[in-house]
């Protein structure tokens, strides 16, 4: 693995214990600081791909390296240290409903904090200012001391995003991070993730259901279908035919934010202005 | 379908209901025989209970408890006994809740099946010995007094709460703690941030419920010399001071009612805060 690589998958496959095959022969790599969107129909293997890169699922075949290490050959302590540098945003954030927002956000640093600090922070939040700062970026600062079960699905997703912003990992993996937000908020949240990754030189990989969001913000789009990568292109190279083929199993309508038609956007000329060019 | 077969289909459930059920009759007969055998074996003289003579004895016995001894000195003695009983049940339950949680971790399969089986067996042993038997053993081991009662309650309740806590932990969703270990958190930190917040209301409710039961048990444990109101009651009953015994029984009643009320208030408050 080259030193500037953030992660590298070499013919990686994943079959679940129940025999269901989630991914087959996936080769994908990203340099440090890259921003990649993964798109594809539901059940294509986007979540499995993200969990593999996150060293959360172990591949059944192929080679995999994340942040310069092969996670499944590391000892327990080294694996823990590696995972502390990886931040995962879940589609439905697995946060205990009784936890306060401030505690849920501060949990982002549990990988760095010694146990005594983690325990003390449960009694009195250790870094209220830090939690406030990241929540303010997502317009959620006023909910700092609310309990998480008082939040809507979209607000809880923003808490999940805030947790990873607070963690400051070298590799941010987001699995449908904005699926429960309205279009304006989703746009804002993605903007914040990208700004944070750019500022710190971190790598960002996000699976997105809304194709327009992916095309607007990401210079590299990876299409996944039936457990395989079908294309890996800059947005300018992606056309209607590619997308219709990718989503052929979901009917004729491409998934976008608010279900607005995407087709007129893809007309040559009009679309290119909106999309960033591949660096 | 012919008319004949249709009518048969309609009244077949009725015929079934009216039908002779051999198993039912045999069960009823066996039950009756068992009841009769029990009475015969115990040789209970129910006729004797209702004679005029025994009615007189009963009335005299009940009357002898009244009026209760409400002299200031004895009330103070009863109050001391009440506080002791309260303390025995409180400390015993608290120790049991902490020990139960510590044992529930291995018993909920966090450290592999070997640890699980060993701790489950240990919890079974603690639980299957009743509080009173533990109290007798503890009086022998630690001497007369509240210490023996506290230990007895703590031992039995640890067995009960350990098992209940272990099942609560096993049923808790694993995702929150898994998400935290995925971002490098240690097992302990992931447990207190990811699992404990989800199970806490259940653990507290179980502990409060056991405290309610333990306050009643703590009042009885004194009969074998393990301190508290029970010891007071046993002492006065055995020297036929029914007036003093009546005061103690009254104190037990008030204590149990108060603790039940406090416990259900606390539990409701906790559940509401958790909603």
Coordinates of C-alpha atoms in Angstrom, one line a residue:
Chain A
X1 CA 0.0 0.0 0.0
X2 CA 1.3 3.4 -1.0
X3 CA 1.8 5.8 2.0
X4 CA -0.6 8.4 0.7
X5 CA -3.4 5.9 0.5
X6 CA -6.3 6.2 2.8
X7 CA -7.7 2.8 2.1
X8 CA -7.3 0.1 -0.5
X9 CA -9.5 -2.9 -1.3
X10 CA -8.1 -5.6 -3.6
X11 CA -10.7 -8.0 -4.9
X12 CA -12.6 -8.0 -1.7
X13 CA -15.7 -10.2 -1.2
X14 CA -18.1 -10.6 1.7
X15 CA -20.5 -13.4 2.3
X16 CA -22.6 -13.3 5.4
X17 CA -22.8 -16.2 7.8
X18 CA -26.3 -17.0 6.5
X19 CA -24.8 -17.6 3.0
X20 CA -26.1 -14.3 1.6
X21 CA -23.4 -12.8 -0.7
X22 CA -23.1 -9.0 -0.1
X23 CA -20.0 -8.1 -2.1
X24 CA -18.0 -9.8 -4.9
X25 CA -14.5 -8.8 -6.2
X26 CA -14.6 -5.2 -5.1
X27 CA -11.4 -3.3 -5.8
X28 CA -11.4 0.3 -4.7
X29 CA -8.8 2.7 -3.2
X30 CA -8.7 6.3 -2.1
X31 CA -5.9 8.7 -1.5
X32 CA -5.6 10.8 1.6
X33 CA -8.2 13.7 1.4
X34 CA -10.3 12.2 -1.4
X35 CA -14.1 12.7 -1.3
X36 CA -16.1 9.8 -2.7
X37 CA -19.8 9.2 -3.0
X38 CA -21.2 5.7 -3.2
X39 CA -24.6 5.4 -5.0
X40 CA -26.7 2.5 -6.0
X41 CA -30.1 0.9 -5.4
X42 CA -31.1 -0.4 -1.9
X43 CA -29.5 -3.8 -1.1
X44 CA -26.7 -3.2 -3.6
X45 CA -24.1 -3.6 -0.8
X46 CA -23.3 0.1 0.0
X47 CA -23.6 -0.5 3.8
X48 CA -21.5 -3.6 3.7
X49 CA -18.8 -1.8 1.6
X50 CA -18.7 1.0 4.3
X51 CA -18.5 -1.4 7.1
X52 CA -15.7 -3.3 5.5
X53 CA -13.6 -0.1 5.1
X54 CA -14.4 0.8 8.7
X55 CA -12.8 -2.5 9.9
X56 CA -16.2 -3.3 11.4
X57 CA -16.9 -6.3 9.1
X58 CA -14.2 -8.8 8.2
X59 CA -14.0 -9.6 4.5
X60 CA -14.4 -13.3 3.5
X61 CA -11.9 -12.9 0.6
X62 CA -9.4 -10.4 -0.8
X63 CA -7.0 -8.0 0.7
X64 CA -7.9 -4.8 2.6
X65 CA -5.9 -2.0 4.1
X66 CA -7.2 0.9 6.0
X67 CA -5.1 3.9 7.0
X68 CA -1.9 2.0 6.2
X69 CA -2.7 -1.1 8.2
X70 CA -4.3 -4.4 7.6
X71 CA -7.0 -4.3 10.4
X72 CA -7.5 -8.0 10.7
X73 CA -3.8 -8.8 11.3
X74 CA -3.5 -6.3 14.1
X75 CA -3.6 -7.1 17.8
X76 CA -6.5 -5.9 19.9
X77 CA -4.8 -2.7 21.1
X78 CA -3.6 -1.7 17.6
X79 CA -7.0 -2.4 16.1
X80 CA -8.5 -0.1 18.8
X81 CA -6.0 2.6 18.0
X82 CA -6.8 2.2 14.3
X83 CA -10.5 2.4 14.8
X84 CA -10.2 5.6 16.9
X85 CA -9.0 7.2 13.6
X86 CA -12.0 6.0 11.7
X87 CA -15.4 7.8 12.1
X88 CA -18.6 6.1 11.1
X89 CA -21.9 7.9 10.6
X90 CA -24.9 5.5 10.6
X91 CA -28.2 5.9 8.8
X92 CA -30.1 5.5 12.0
X93 CA -27.6 6.5 14.7
X94 CA -27.4 3.8 17.3
X95 CA -27.5 6.2 20.3
X96 CA -29.3 5.1 23.5
X97 CA -32.5 7.2 23.6
X98 CA -31.9 8.3 27.2
X99 CA -28.5 9.8 26.5
X100 CA -28.3 13.5 26.4
X101 CA -27.2 15.1 23.1
X102 CA -24.1 16.5 24.7
X103 CA -23.1 13.1 26.0
X104 CA -23.9 11.4 22.6
X105 CA -21.6 13.9 20.9
X106 CA -18.8 13.7 23.4
X107 CA -18.8 9.9 23.0
X108 CA -17.0 10.6 19.7
X109 CA -13.8 10.9 21.6
X110 CA -14.2 7.6 23.6
X111 CA -11.4 6.1 21.5
X112 CA -9.0 8.8 22.6
X113 CA -10.1 9.3 26.2
X114 CA -8.9 7.2 29.1
X115 CA -11.6 5.4 31.0
X116 CA -11.6 7.7 34.0
X117 CA -12.3 10.6 31.7
X118 CA -15.1 8.8 30.0
X119 CA -16.7 7.9 33.4
X120 CA -16.3 11.4 34.7
X121 CA -17.9 12.9 31.6
X122 CA -21.0 10.8 32.3
X123 CA -21.4 12.6 35.6
X124 CA -20.5 16.0 34.3
X125 CA -19.9 16.5 30.5
X126 CA -16.2 17.0 30.1
X127 CA -16.2 19.3 27.1
X128 CA -19.5 21.2 26.8
X129 CA -17.9 23.9 24.6
X130 CA -16.5 21.4 22.2
X131 CA -19.9 19.7 21.8
X132 CA -21.6 23.0 21.5
X133 CA -19.2 24.1 18.7
X134 CA -19.9 21.0 16.4
X135 CA -23.6 21.1 17.1
X136 CA -23.7 24.8 16.2
X137 CA -22.2 23.9 12.7
X138 CA -25.4 21.8 12.2
X139 CA -27.9 24.3 13.7
X140 CA -28.5 22.0 16.6
X141 CA -26.8 23.9 19.4
X142 CA -30.1 24.7 21.2
X143 CA -30.7 21.0 21.8
X144 CA -27.4 20.5 23.6
X145 CA -28.9 19.3 26.9
X146 CA -32.0 17.6 25.4
X147 CA -32.3 13.8 25.6
X148 CA -31.9 12.1 22.3
X149 CA -35.4 10.5 22.4
X150 CA -36.8 14.1 22.2
X151 CA -35.3 14.5 18.7
X152 CA -36.7 13.8 15.3
X153 CA -35.0 11.3 13.0
X154 CA -33.3 14.1 11.0
X155 CA -32.1 15.7 14.2
X156 CA -30.7 12.4 15.5
X157 CA -28.9 12.0 12.2
X158 CA -27.3 15.4 12.8
X159 CA -26.2 14.3 16.3
X160 CA -24.6 11.3 14.6
X161 CA -22.8 13.7 12.2
X162 CA -21.8 16.0 15.1
X163 CA -20.3 13.0 17.0
X164 CA -18.0 12.3 14.1
X165 CA -17.1 16.0 13.6
X166 CA -16.1 16.0 17.3
X167 CA -14.1 12.7 16.9
X168 CA -12.0 14.4 14.1
X169 CA -11.0 11.0 12.4
X170 CA -8.6 10.7 9.5
X171 CA -11.2 8.7 7.6
X172 CA -14.9 9.6 7.7
X173 CA -17.3 6.9 6.5
X174 CA -21.0 8.0 6.2
X175 CA -23.7 5.5 5.5
X176 CA -26.7 7.4 4.2
X177 CA -26.0 10.2 6.7
X178 CA -28.7 12.6 5.6
X179 CA -31.6 10.2 4.5
X180 CA -34.0 11.6 7.2
X181 CA -33.3 15.3 6.6
X182 CA -35.1 17.7 4.4
X183 CA -33.3 18.7 1.2
X184 CA -32.0 22.1 2.5
X185 CA -30.7 20.5 5.8
X186 CA -29.2 17.5 3.9
X187 CA -27.3 19.9 1.7
X188 CA -26.1 21.9 4.7
X189 CA -24.9 18.7 6.5
X190 CA -23.0 17.4 3.5
X191 CA -21.5 20.8 3.1
X192 CA -20.3 20.7 6.7
X193 CA -18.9 17.2 6.4
X194 CA -16.9 18.2 3.3
X195 CA -15.7 21.5 4.8
X196 CA -14.5 19.6 7.9
X197 CA -12.8 16.9 5.8
X198 CA -11.1 19.5 3.6
X199 CA -9.9 21.6 6.5
X200 CA -8.3 18.6 8.2
X201 CA -7.2 16.8 5.1
X202 CA -9.4 13.8 6.0
X203 CA -10.8 11.3 3.6
X204 CA -14.6 11.3 3.2
X205 CA -16.7 8.4 1.8
X206 CA -20.5 8.8 1.9
X207 CA -23.1 6.5 0.6
X208 CA -26.1 8.5 -0.6
X209 CA -29.5 7.6 -1.8
X210 CA -30.1 11.0 -3.4
X211 CA -28.2 11.0 -6.7
X212 CA -28.4 14.8 -7.2
X213 CA -26.7 15.3 -3.8
X214 CA -23.9 13.0 -4.7
X215 CA -23.3 14.6 -8.1
X216 CA -23.4 18.1 -6.6
X217 CA -20.8 17.6 -3.8
X218 CA -18.5 14.8 -4.7
X219 CA -15.7 14.8 -7.3
X220 CA -15.7 11.0 -7.5
X221 CA -18.8 8.8 -7.8
X222 CA -18.8 5.0 -7.3
X223 CA -21.8 3.1 -8.5
X224 CA -22.6 -0.1 -6.7
X225 CA -25.1 -2.7 -8.0
X226 CA -25.6 -6.3 -6.8
X227 CA -22.5 -6.4 -4.7
X228 CA -20.2 -5.1 -7.4
X229 CA -18.7 -1.8 -8.5
X230 CA -20.2 -0.9 -11.9
X231 CA -18.5 2.5 -12.4
X232 CA -16.0 4.8 -10.7
X233 CA -16.1 8.2 -12.4
X234 CA -16.1 11.9 -12.0
X235 CA -19.6 13.4 -12.1
X236 CA -19.1 15.0 -15.5
X237 CA -18.7 11.5 -17.0
X238 CA -21.9 10.2 -15.5
X239 CA -24.8 10.3 -17.9
X240 CA -28.5 9.4 -17.8
X241 CA -27.8 6.0 -19.4
X242 CA -25.3 4.9 -16.7
X243 CA -27.7 6.0 -13.9
X244 CA -30.8 4.4 -15.4
X245 CA -28.8 1.2 -15.8
X246 CA -27.6 1.4 -12.1
X247 CA -31.1 1.9 -10.8
X248 CA -32.9 -0.3 -13.3
X249 CA -34.2 -2.5 -10.5
X250 CA -35.9 0.4 -8.8
X251 CA -38.1 1.4 -11.7
X252 CA -37.8 4.4 -14.0
X253 CA -37.5 7.2 -11.4
X254 CA -34.1 8.1 -10.2
X255 CA -33.9 8.7 -6.4
X256 CA -33.3 12.3 -5.8
X257 CA -33.9 14.8 -2.9
X258 CA -37.7 15.5 -2.7
X259 CA -38.1 13.2 -5.8
X260 CA -37.5 16.1 -8.2
X261 CA -36.7 14.9 -11.7
X262 CA -33.0 14.8 -12.5
X263 CA -33.2 14.3 -16.2
X264 CA -33.2 18.0 -17.3
X265 CA -30.2 18.5 -15.0
X266 CA -28.2 16.0 -17.0
X267 CA -28.5 17.9 -20.2
X268 CA -25.0 18.7 -21.4
X269 CA -23.8 22.1 -20.5
X270 CA -26.4 22.9 -17.9
X271 CA -25.2 20.2 -15.5
X272 CA -21.5 20.8 -15.7
X273 CA -21.8 24.2 -14.1
X274 CA -23.2 22.8 -10.9
X275 CA -20.8 19.9 -10.5
X276 CA -17.3 20.1 -9.3
X277 CA -14.7 19.0 -11.8
X278 CA -12.5 16.1 -10.9
X279 CA -9.4 17.3 -9.3
Chain B
X1 CA -72.7 -29.5 -0.4
X2 CA -75.9 -31.3 0.5
X3 CA -78.3 -30.0 3.1
X4 CA -77.6 -33.0 5.4
X5 CA -73.8 -32.5 5.5
X6 CA -74.3 -28.8 6.1
X7 CA -76.4 -29.3 9.2
X8 CA -73.9 -31.8 10.5
X9 CA -71.1 -29.2 10.1
X10 CA -73.1 -26.6 12.0
X11 CA -74.0 -28.7 15.0
X12 CA -70.7 -30.6 15.3
X13 CA -69.2 -28.1 17.8
X14 CA -72.3 -28.4 20.0
X15 CA -72.0 -32.1 19.9
X16 CA -68.4 -31.8 20.9
X17 CA -69.2 -29.5 23.8
X18 CA -71.9 -31.9 25.1
X19 CA -69.6 -34.9 24.6
X20 CA -68.2 -36.9 27.4
X21 CA -64.6 -35.9 28.3
X22 CA -62.9 -38.8 30.1
X23 CA -59.7 -36.9 30.8
X24 CA -61.5 -34.0 32.4
X25 CA -63.5 -36.4 34.7
X26 CA -60.4 -38.3 35.7
X27 CA -58.4 -35.1 36.4
X28 CA -61.3 -33.8 38.6
X29 CA -61.5 -37.2 40.5
X30 CA -57.7 -37.3 41.0
X31 CA -57.8 -33.7 42.4
X32 CA -60.6 -34.5 44.8
X33 CA -58.8 -37.6 46.0
X34 CA -55.6 -35.5 46.6
X35 CA -57.5 -32.9 48.6
X36 CA -59.1 -35.6 50.7
X37 CA -55.8 -37.4 51.3
X38 CA -54.1 -34.1 52.4
X39 CA -56.8 -33.5 55.0
X40 CA -56.6 -37.1 56.2
X41 CA -52.8 -36.9 56.4
X42 CA -52.6 -33.6 58.4
X43 CA -55.4 -34.7 60.7
X44 CA -56.8 -31.2 60.9
X45 CA -59.7 -31.0 63.4
X46 CA -61.8 -28.3 61.7
X47 CA -64.8 -29.1 63.8
X48 CA -62.7 -28.2 66.9
X49 CA -62.0 -24.7 65.5
X50 CA -65.7 -23.8 65.5
X51 CA -66.7 -24.9 69.0
X52 CA -67.9 -22.3 71.5
X53 CA -64.8 -23.0 73.6
X54 CA -62.3 -22.3 70.9
X55 CA -64.2 -19.2 69.8
X56 CA -63.7 -18.0 73.4
X57 CA -60.0 -18.7 73.4
X58 CA -59.6 -17.0 70.1
X59 CA -61.4 -13.9 71.2
X60 CA -59.3 -13.8 74.4
X61 CA -56.1 -14.2 72.4
X62 CA -57.0 -11.4 70.0
X63 CA -58.1 -9.1 72.8
X64 CA -54.9 -9.6 74.7
X65 CA -53.1 -7.7 71.9
X66 CA -55.1 -4.6 72.7
X67 CA -54.4 -1.9 73.5
X68 CA -50.8 -1.9 72.0
X69 CA -48.1 -0.6 74.3
X70 CA -47.6 3.0 73.2
X71 CA -45.5 4.2 76.1
X72 CA -42.7 6.6 75.0
X73 CA -39.9 4.2 76.1
X74 CA -41.4 1.3 74.1
X75 CA -42.2 3.5 71.1
X76 CA -38.5 4.6 71.0
X77 CA -37.4 0.9 71.2
X78 CA -39.8 0.1 68.3
X79 CA -38.5 3.1 66.3
X80 CA -34.9 1.8 66.8
X81 CA -36.0 -1.6 65.6
X82 CA -37.8 -0.1 62.6
X83 CA -34.7 1.9 61.6
X84 CA -32.7 -1.2 61.9
X85 CA -35.0 -3.2 59.7
X86 CA -35.0 -0.4 57.1
X87 CA -31.2 -0.3 57.2
X88 CA -30.9 -4.1 56.9
X89 CA -33.2 -4.1 53.8
X90 CA -31.6 -1.0 52.2
X91 CA -28.0 -2.0 52.7
X92 CA -28.7 -5.7 51.8
X93 CA -30.5 -4.7 48.6
X94 CA -27.8 -2.2 47.6
X95 CA -25.0 -4.7 48.1
X96 CA -27.0 -7.2 46.1
X97 CA -27.7 -4.7 43.2
X98 CA -23.9 -4.0 42.9
X99 CA -22.8 -7.6 43.3
X100 CA -25.7 -8.6 40.9
X101 CA -24.5 -6.2 38.2
X102 CA -20.9 -7.4 38.6
X103 CA -22.0 -11.0 38.2
X104 CA -24.5 -10.2 35.5
X105 CA -21.6 -9.2 33.2
X106 CA -20.1 -12.7 32.9
X107 CA -23.5 -14.3 33.2
X108 CA -24.8 -12.4 30.1
X109 CA -22.1 -14.2 28.0
X110 CA -19.7 -11.2 27.7
X111 CA -16.6 -13.2 28.5
X112 CA -17.5 -16.5 26.8
X113 CA -19.7 -19.5 27.6
X114 CA -17.4 -21.0 30.3
X115 CA -17.7 -17.9 32.5
X116 CA -21.4 -17.7 31.7
X117 CA -22.1 -21.3 32.9
X118 CA -20.0 -20.9 36.0
X119 CA -21.6 -17.6 37.1
X120 CA -25.1 -18.8 36.3
X121 CA -24.5 -21.9 38.5
X122 CA -23.2 -19.7 41.3
X123 CA -26.2 -17.4 41.0
X124 CA -28.5 -20.4 41.1
X125 CA -27.0 -21.6 44.3
X126 CA -27.3 -18.1 45.9
X127 CA -30.9 -17.9 44.8
X128 CA -32.1 -21.4 45.6
X129 CA -31.1 -21.0 49.3
X130 CA -34.0 -19.0 50.9
X131 CA -33.3 -15.8 52.9
X132 CA -34.3 -17.5 56.2
X133 CA -31.8 -20.3 55.7
X134 CA -29.1 -17.9 54.8
X135 CA -30.0 -15.9 57.9
X136 CA -29.6 -19.0 60.1
X137 CA -26.2 -19.8 58.5
X138 CA -25.1 -16.1 58.8
X139 CA -26.2 -16.0 62.5
X140 CA -24.0 -19.0 63.1
X141 CA -21.1 -17.5 61.1
X142 CA -21.3 -13.8 62.0
X143 CA -23.2 -13.9 65.3
X144 CA -26.6 -12.5 66.3
X145 CA -27.7 -9.1 65.1
X146 CA -28.3 -6.9 62.0
X147 CA -25.0 -7.8 60.3
X148 CA -26.2 -11.4 59.8
X149 CA -29.6 -10.2 58.5
X150 CA -27.9 -7.8 56.0
X151 CA -25.6 -10.6 54.7
X152 CA -28.5 -13.0 54.4
X153 CA -30.6 -10.6 52.3
X154 CA -27.6 -9.6 50.2
X155 CA -26.7 -13.2 49.4
X156 CA -30.1 -14.3 48.3
X157 CA -31.0 -11.1 46.5
X158 CA -27.6 -11.2 44.6
X159 CA -28.7 -14.5 43.1
X160 CA -32.1 -13.1 42.1
X161 CA -30.9 -9.7 40.8
X162 CA -27.8 -11.2 39.1
X163 CA -30.1 -13.4 37.0
X164 CA -32.6 -10.7 36.2
X165 CA -29.8 -8.2 35.3
X166 CA -28.0 -10.8 33.1
X167 CA -31.2 -11.4 31.1
X168 CA -31.8 -7.6 30.8
X169 CA -28.2 -7.2 29.5
X170 CA -28.7 -10.1 27.0
X171 CA -31.9 -8.5 25.6
X172 CA -30.3 -5.0 25.3
X173 CA -29.7 -3.9 21.7
X174 CA -26.0 -4.5 20.9
X175 CA -25.7 -1.7 18.2
X176 CA -25.0 1.3 20.4
X177 CA -22.0 -0.4 22.1
X178 CA -20.8 -1.9 18.8
X179 CA -20.9 1.5 17.2
X180 CA -18.6 2.8 20.0
X181 CA -16.1 -0.1 19.8
X182 CA -16.1 0.5 16.0
X183 CA -14.7 3.9 16.7
X184 CA -12.0 2.7 19.1
X185 CA -13.8 2.9 22.5
X186 CA -12.8 0.3 25.0
X187 CA -15.3 -2.4 26.2
X188 CA -15.9 -0.7 29.5
X189 CA -16.5 2.8 28.0
X190 CA -18.7 1.2 25.3
X191 CA -20.7 -0.5 28.0
X192 CA -21.4 2.6 30.1
X193 CA -22.1 4.8 27.1
X194 CA -23.9 2.3 24.9
X195 CA -25.5 -0.4 27.0
X196 CA -26.1 1.0 30.5
X197 CA -28.3 4.0 29.5
X198 CA -30.6 1.5 27.7
X199 CA -31.0 -0.9 30.6
X200 CA -30.7 1.4 33.6
X201 CA -34.5 2.0 34.1
X202 CA -35.0 -1.8 34.1
X203 CA -32.2 -2.4 36.5
X204 CA -33.4 0.3 38.9
X205 CA -37.0 -1.0 38.7
X206 CA -35.9 -4.6 39.5
X207 CA -33.8 -3.3 42.5
X208 CA -36.6 -1.2 43.9
X209 CA -39.0 -4.1 43.6
X210 CA -36.7 -6.4 45.4
X211 CA -36.2 -3.8 48.1
X212 CA -40.0 -3.9 48.7
X213 CA -39.8 -7.6 49.1
X214 CA -36.7 -7.4 51.3
X215 CA -38.3 -5.0 53.7
X216 CA -40.9 -7.6 54.5
X217 CA -38.3 -10.3 54.7
X218 CA -36.0 -8.2 56.9
X219 CA -38.9 -7.9 59.4
X220 CA -39.1 -11.7 59.6
X221 CA -35.4 -12.5 59.6
X222 CA -35.2 -11.3 63.3
X223 CA -37.0 -14.5 64.3
X224 CA -33.8 -16.4 63.8
X225 CA -31.8 -13.7 65.6
X226 CA -30.8 -11.5 62.6
X227 CA -31.8 -8.2 64.1
X228 CA -34.5 -5.6 63.5
X229 CA -38.2 -5.6 64.2
X230 CA -38.5 -9.3 63.9
X231 CA -36.1 -9.9 66.8
X232 CA -38.2 -7.5 68.9
X233 CA -41.4 -9.3 67.9
X234 CA -40.0 -12.7 68.6
X235 CA -38.7 -11.7 72.0
X236 CA -42.0 -10.2 73.3
X237 CA -44.2 -13.0 71.8
X238 CA -42.1 -15.6 73.5
X239 CA -42.6 -14.1 76.9
X240 CA -46.3 -13.5 76.2
X241 CA -46.2 -9.7 76.1
X242 CA -48.9 -9.3 73.4
X243 CA -49.3 -5.6 74.0
X244 CA -45.7 -5.0 73.0
X245 CA -46.0 -7.5 70.1
X246 CA -49.0 -5.5 68.8
X247 CA -46.9 -2.3 68.7
X248 CA -44.2 -4.1 66.7
X249 CA -46.7 -5.6 64.3
X250 CA -48.3 -2.1 63.8
X251 CA -44.8 -0.7 63.1
X252 CA -44.2 -3.4 60.6
X253 CA -47.4 -2.6 58.8
X254 CA -46.7 1.1 58.7
X255 CA -43.1 0.4 57.5
X256 CA -44.2 -1.9 54.7
X257 CA -46.9 0.5 53.5
X258 CA -44.5 3.4 53.5
X259 CA -41.8 1.5 51.6
X260 CA -44.2 0.2 49.0
X261 CA -45.5 3.7 48.4
X262 CA -41.9 5.1 48.2
X263 CA -40.8 2.4 45.9
X264 CA -43.7 2.7 43.5
X265 CA -43.3 6.5 43.5
X266 CA -39.6 6.2 42.7
X267 CA -40.2 3.6 40.0
X268 CA -42.9 5.7 38.4
X269 CA -40.8 8.8 38.6
X270 CA -37.9 6.9 37.0
X271 CA -40.1 5.5 34.2
X272 CA -41.6 8.9 33.5
X273 CA -38.2 10.5 33.3
X274 CA -37.3 7.6 31.0
X275 CA -40.2 8.1 28.7

